[in-house]
mmCIF file with all atom_site columns, C-alpha atoms in Angstrom:
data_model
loop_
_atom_site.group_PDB
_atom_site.id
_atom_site.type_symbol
_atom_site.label_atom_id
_atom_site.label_alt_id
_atom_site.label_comp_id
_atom_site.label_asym_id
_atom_site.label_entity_id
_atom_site.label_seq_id
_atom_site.pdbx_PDB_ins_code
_atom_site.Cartn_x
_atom_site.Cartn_y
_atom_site.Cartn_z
_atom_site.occupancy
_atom_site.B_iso_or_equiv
_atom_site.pdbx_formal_charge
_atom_site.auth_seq_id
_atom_site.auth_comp_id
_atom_site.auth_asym_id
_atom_site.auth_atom_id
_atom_site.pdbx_PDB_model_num
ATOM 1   C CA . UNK A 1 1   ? -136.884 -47.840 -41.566 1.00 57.00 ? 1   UNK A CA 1
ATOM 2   C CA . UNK A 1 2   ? -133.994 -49.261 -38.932 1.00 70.00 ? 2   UNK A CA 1
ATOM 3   C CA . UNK A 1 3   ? -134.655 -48.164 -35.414 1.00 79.00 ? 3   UNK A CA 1
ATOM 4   C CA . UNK A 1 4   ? -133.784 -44.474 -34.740 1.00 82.00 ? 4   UNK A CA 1
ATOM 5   C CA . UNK A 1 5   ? -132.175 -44.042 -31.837 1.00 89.00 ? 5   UNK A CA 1
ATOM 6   C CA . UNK A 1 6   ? -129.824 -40.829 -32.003 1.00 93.00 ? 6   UNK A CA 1
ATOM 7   C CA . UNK A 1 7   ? -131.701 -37.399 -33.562 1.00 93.00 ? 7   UNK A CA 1
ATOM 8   C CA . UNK A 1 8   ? -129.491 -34.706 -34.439 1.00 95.00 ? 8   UNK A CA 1
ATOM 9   C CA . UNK A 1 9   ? -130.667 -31.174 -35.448 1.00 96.00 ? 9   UNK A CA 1
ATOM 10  C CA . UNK A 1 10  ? -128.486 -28.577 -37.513 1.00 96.00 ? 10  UNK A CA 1
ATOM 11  C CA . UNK A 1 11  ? -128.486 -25.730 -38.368 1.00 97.00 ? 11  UNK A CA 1
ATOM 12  C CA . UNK A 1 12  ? -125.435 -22.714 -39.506 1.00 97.00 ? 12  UNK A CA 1
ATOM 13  C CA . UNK A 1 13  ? -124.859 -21.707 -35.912 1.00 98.00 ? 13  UNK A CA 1
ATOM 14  C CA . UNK A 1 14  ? -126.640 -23.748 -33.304 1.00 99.00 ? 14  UNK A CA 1
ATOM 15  C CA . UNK A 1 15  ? -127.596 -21.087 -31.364 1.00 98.00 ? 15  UNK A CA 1
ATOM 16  C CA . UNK A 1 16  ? -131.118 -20.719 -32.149 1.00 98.00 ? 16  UNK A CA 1
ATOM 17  C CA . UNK A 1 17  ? -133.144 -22.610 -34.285 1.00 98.00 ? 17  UNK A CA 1
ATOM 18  C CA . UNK A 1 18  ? -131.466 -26.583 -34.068 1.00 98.00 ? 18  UNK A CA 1
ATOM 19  C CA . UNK A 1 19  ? -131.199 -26.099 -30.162 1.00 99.00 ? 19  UNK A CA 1
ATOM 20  C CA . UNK A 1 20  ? -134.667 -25.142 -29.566 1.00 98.00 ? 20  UNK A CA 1
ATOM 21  C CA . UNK A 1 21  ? -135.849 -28.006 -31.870 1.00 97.00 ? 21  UNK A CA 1
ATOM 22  C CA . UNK A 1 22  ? -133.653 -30.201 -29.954 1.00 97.00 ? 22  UNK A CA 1
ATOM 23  C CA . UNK A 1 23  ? -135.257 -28.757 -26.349 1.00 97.00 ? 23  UNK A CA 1
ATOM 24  C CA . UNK A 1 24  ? -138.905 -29.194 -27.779 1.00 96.00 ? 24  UNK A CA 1
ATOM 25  C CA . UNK A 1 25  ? -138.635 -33.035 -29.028 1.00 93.00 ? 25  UNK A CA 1
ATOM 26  C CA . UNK A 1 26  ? -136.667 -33.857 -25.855 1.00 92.00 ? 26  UNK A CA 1
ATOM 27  C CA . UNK A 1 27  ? -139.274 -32.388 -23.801 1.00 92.00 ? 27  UNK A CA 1
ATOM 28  C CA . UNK A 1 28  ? -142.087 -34.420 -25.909 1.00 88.00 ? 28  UNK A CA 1
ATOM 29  C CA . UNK A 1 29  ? -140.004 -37.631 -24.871 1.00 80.00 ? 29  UNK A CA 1
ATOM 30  C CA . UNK A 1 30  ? -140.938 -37.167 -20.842 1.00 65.00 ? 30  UNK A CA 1
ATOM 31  C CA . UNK A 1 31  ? -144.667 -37.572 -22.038 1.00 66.00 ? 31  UNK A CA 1
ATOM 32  C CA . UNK A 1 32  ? -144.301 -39.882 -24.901 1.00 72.00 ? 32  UNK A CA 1
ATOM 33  C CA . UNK A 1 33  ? -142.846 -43.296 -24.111 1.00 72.00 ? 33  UNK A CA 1
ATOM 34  C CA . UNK A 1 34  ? -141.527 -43.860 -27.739 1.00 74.00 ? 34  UNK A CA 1
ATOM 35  C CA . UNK A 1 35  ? -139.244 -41.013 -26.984 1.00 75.00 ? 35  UNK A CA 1
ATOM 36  C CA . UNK A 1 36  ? -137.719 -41.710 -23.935 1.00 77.00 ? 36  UNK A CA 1
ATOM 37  C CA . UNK A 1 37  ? -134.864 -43.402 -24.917 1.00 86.00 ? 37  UNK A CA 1
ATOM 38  C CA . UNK A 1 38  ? -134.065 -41.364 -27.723 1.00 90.00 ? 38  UNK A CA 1
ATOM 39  C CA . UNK A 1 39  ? -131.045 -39.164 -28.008 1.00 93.00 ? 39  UNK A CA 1
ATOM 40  C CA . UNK A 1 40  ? -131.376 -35.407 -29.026 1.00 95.00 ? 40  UNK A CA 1
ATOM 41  C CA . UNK A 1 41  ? -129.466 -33.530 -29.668 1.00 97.00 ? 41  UNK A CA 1
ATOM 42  C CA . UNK A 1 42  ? -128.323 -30.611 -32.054 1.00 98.00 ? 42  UNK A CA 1
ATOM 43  C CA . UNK A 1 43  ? -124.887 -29.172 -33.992 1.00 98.00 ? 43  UNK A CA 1
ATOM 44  C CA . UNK A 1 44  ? -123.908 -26.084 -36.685 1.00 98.00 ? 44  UNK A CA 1
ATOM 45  C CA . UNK A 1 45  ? -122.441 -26.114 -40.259 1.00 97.00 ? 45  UNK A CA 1
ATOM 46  C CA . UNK A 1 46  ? -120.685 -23.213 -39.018 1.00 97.00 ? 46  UNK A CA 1
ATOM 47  C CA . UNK A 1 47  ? -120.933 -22.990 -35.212 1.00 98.00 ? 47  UNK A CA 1
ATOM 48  C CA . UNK A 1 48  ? -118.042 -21.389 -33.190 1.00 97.00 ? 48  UNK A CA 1
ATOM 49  C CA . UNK A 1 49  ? -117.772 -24.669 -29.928 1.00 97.00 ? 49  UNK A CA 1
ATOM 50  C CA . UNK A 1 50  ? -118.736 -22.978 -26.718 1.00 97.00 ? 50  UNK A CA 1
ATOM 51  C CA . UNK A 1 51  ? -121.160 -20.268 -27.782 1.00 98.00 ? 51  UNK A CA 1
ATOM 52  C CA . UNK A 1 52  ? -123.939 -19.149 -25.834 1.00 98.00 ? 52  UNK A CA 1
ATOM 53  C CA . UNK A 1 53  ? -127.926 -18.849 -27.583 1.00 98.00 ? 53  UNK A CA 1
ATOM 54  C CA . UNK A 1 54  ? -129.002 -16.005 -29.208 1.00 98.00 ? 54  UNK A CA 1
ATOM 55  C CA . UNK A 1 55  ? -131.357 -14.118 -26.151 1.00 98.00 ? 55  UNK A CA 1
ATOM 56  C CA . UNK A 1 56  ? -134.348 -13.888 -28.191 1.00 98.00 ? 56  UNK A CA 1
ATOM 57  C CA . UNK A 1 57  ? -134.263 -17.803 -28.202 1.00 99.00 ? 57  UNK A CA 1
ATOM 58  C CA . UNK A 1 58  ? -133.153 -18.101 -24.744 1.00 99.00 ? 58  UNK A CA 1
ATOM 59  C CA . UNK A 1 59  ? -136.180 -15.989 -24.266 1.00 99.00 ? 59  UNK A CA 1
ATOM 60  C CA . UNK A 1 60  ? -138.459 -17.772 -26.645 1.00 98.00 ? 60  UNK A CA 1
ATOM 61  C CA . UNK A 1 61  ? -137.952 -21.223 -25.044 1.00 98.00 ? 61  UNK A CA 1
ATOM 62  C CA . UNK A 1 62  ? -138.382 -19.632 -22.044 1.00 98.00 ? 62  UNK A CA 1
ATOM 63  C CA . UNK A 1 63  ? -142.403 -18.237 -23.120 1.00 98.00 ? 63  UNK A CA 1
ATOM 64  C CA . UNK A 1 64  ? -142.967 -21.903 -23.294 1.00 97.00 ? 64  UNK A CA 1
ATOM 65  C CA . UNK A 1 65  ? -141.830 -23.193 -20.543 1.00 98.00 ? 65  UNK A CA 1
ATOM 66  C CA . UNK A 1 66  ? -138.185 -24.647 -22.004 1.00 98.00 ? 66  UNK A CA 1
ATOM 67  C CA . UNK A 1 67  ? -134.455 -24.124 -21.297 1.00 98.00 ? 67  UNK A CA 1
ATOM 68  C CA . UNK A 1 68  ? -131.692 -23.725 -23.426 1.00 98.00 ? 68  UNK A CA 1
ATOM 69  C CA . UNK A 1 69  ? -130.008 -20.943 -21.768 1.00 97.00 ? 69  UNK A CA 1
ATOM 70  C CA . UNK A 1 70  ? -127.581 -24.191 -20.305 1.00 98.00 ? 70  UNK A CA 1
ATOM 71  C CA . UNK A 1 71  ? -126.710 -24.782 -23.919 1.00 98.00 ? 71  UNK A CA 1
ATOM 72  C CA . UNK A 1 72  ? -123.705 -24.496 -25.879 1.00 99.00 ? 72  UNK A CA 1
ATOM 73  C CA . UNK A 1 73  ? -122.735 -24.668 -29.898 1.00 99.00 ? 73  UNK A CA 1
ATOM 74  C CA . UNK A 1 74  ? -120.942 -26.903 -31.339 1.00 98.00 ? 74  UNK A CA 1
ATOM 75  C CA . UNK A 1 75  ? -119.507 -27.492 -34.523 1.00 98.00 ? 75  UNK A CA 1
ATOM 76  C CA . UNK A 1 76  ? -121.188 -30.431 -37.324 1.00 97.00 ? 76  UNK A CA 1
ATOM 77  C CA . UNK A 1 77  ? -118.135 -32.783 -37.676 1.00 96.00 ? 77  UNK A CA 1
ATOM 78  C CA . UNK A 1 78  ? -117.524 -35.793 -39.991 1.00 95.00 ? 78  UNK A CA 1
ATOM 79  C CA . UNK A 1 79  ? -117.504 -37.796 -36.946 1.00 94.00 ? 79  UNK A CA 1
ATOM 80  C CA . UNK A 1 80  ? -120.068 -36.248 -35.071 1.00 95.00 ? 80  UNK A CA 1
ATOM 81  C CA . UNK A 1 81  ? -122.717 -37.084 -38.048 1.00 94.00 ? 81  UNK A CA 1
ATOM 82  C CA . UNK A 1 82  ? -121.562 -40.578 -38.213 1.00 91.00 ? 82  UNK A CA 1
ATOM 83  C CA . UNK A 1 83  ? -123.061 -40.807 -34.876 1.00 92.00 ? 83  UNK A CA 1
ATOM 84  C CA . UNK A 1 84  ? -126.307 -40.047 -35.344 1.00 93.00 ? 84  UNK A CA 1
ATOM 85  C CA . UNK A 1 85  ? -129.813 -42.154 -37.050 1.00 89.00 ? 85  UNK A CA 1
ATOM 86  C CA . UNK A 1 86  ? -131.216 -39.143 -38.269 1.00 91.00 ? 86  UNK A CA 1
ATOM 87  C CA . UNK A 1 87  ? -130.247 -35.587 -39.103 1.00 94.00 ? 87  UNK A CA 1
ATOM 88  C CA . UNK A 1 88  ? -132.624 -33.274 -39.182 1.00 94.00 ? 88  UNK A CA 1
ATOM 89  C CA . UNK A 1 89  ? -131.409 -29.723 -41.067 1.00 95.00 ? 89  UNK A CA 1
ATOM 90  C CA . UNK A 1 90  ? -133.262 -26.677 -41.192 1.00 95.00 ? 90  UNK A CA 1
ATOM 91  C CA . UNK A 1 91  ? -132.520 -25.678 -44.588 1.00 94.00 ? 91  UNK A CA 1
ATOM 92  C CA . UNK A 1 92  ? -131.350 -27.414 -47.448 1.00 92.00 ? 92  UNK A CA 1
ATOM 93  C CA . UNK A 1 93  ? -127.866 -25.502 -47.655 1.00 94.00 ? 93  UNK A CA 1
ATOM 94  C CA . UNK A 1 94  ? -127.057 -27.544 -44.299 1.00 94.00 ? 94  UNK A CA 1
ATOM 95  C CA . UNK A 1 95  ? -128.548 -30.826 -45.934 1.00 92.00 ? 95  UNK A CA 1
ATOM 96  C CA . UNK A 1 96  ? -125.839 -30.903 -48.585 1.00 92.00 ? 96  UNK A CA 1
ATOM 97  C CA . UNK A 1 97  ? -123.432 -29.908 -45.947 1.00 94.00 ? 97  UNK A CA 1
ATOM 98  C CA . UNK A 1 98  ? -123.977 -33.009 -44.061 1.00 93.00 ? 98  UNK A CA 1
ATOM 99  C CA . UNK A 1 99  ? -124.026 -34.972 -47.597 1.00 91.00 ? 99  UNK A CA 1
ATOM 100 C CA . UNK A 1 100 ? -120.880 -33.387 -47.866 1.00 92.00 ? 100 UNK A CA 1
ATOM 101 C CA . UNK A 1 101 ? -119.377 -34.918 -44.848 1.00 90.00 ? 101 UNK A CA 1
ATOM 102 C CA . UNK A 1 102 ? -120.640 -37.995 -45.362 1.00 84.00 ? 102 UNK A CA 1
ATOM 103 C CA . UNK A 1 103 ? -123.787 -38.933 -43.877 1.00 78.00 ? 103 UNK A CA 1
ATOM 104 C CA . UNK A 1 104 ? -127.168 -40.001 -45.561 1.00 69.00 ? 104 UNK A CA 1
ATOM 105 C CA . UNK A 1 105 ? -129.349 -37.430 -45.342 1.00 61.00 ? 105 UNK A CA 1
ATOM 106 C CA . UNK A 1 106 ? -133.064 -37.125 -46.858 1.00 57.00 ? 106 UNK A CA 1
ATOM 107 C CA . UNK A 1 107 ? -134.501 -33.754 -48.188 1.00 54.00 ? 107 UNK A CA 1
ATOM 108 C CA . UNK A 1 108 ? -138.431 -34.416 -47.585 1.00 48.00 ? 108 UNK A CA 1
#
């Protein structure tokens, strides 16, 4: 496998669950040096740009000592997936939704 260098998460709205993914591998990558220079970050199938988290994940994060509350969603473009080693979805719905716009994606 090629060098991954650029991690996206998705999910529909990215204001919960690819966010807080995002937050907790970013936050491995301060203790783990084959993290550091990765790039995390996360988008929605059907995100509305500029939306805050849901509370309860705000919250969540929070419990554990992590911050999204900063955040904001944005939506999964053709171009933004180009962009990106590896796409991580959290269901398969949003896998063929990134198939559908063109990037590779691998259902594991």
């Amino acid at each position: 496998m090629a060098a991954v260098n650029r991690i996206l998460f998705v999910c529909s709205g990215n204001a919960a669950r690819s966010p807080m993914a995002a937050e907790i591998l970013r936050s491995l990558g301060v203790t783990r040096s084959r993290l550091r220079h990765v790039v995390v970050e996360s988008a929605g199938t059907h995100a509305s740009d500029g939306e805050r988290p849901f509370d309860g994940a705000i919250e969540a994060m929070e419990e554990i000592g992590l911050s999204i509350g900063g955040h904001r969603a944005r939506l999964l473009t053709p171009d933004l997936a180009s962009s990106y080693d590896l796409i991580l979805t959290m269901d398969r719905d949003q896998a063929r939704t990134v198939r559908a716009l063109g990037a590779r994606v691998e259902v594991a």
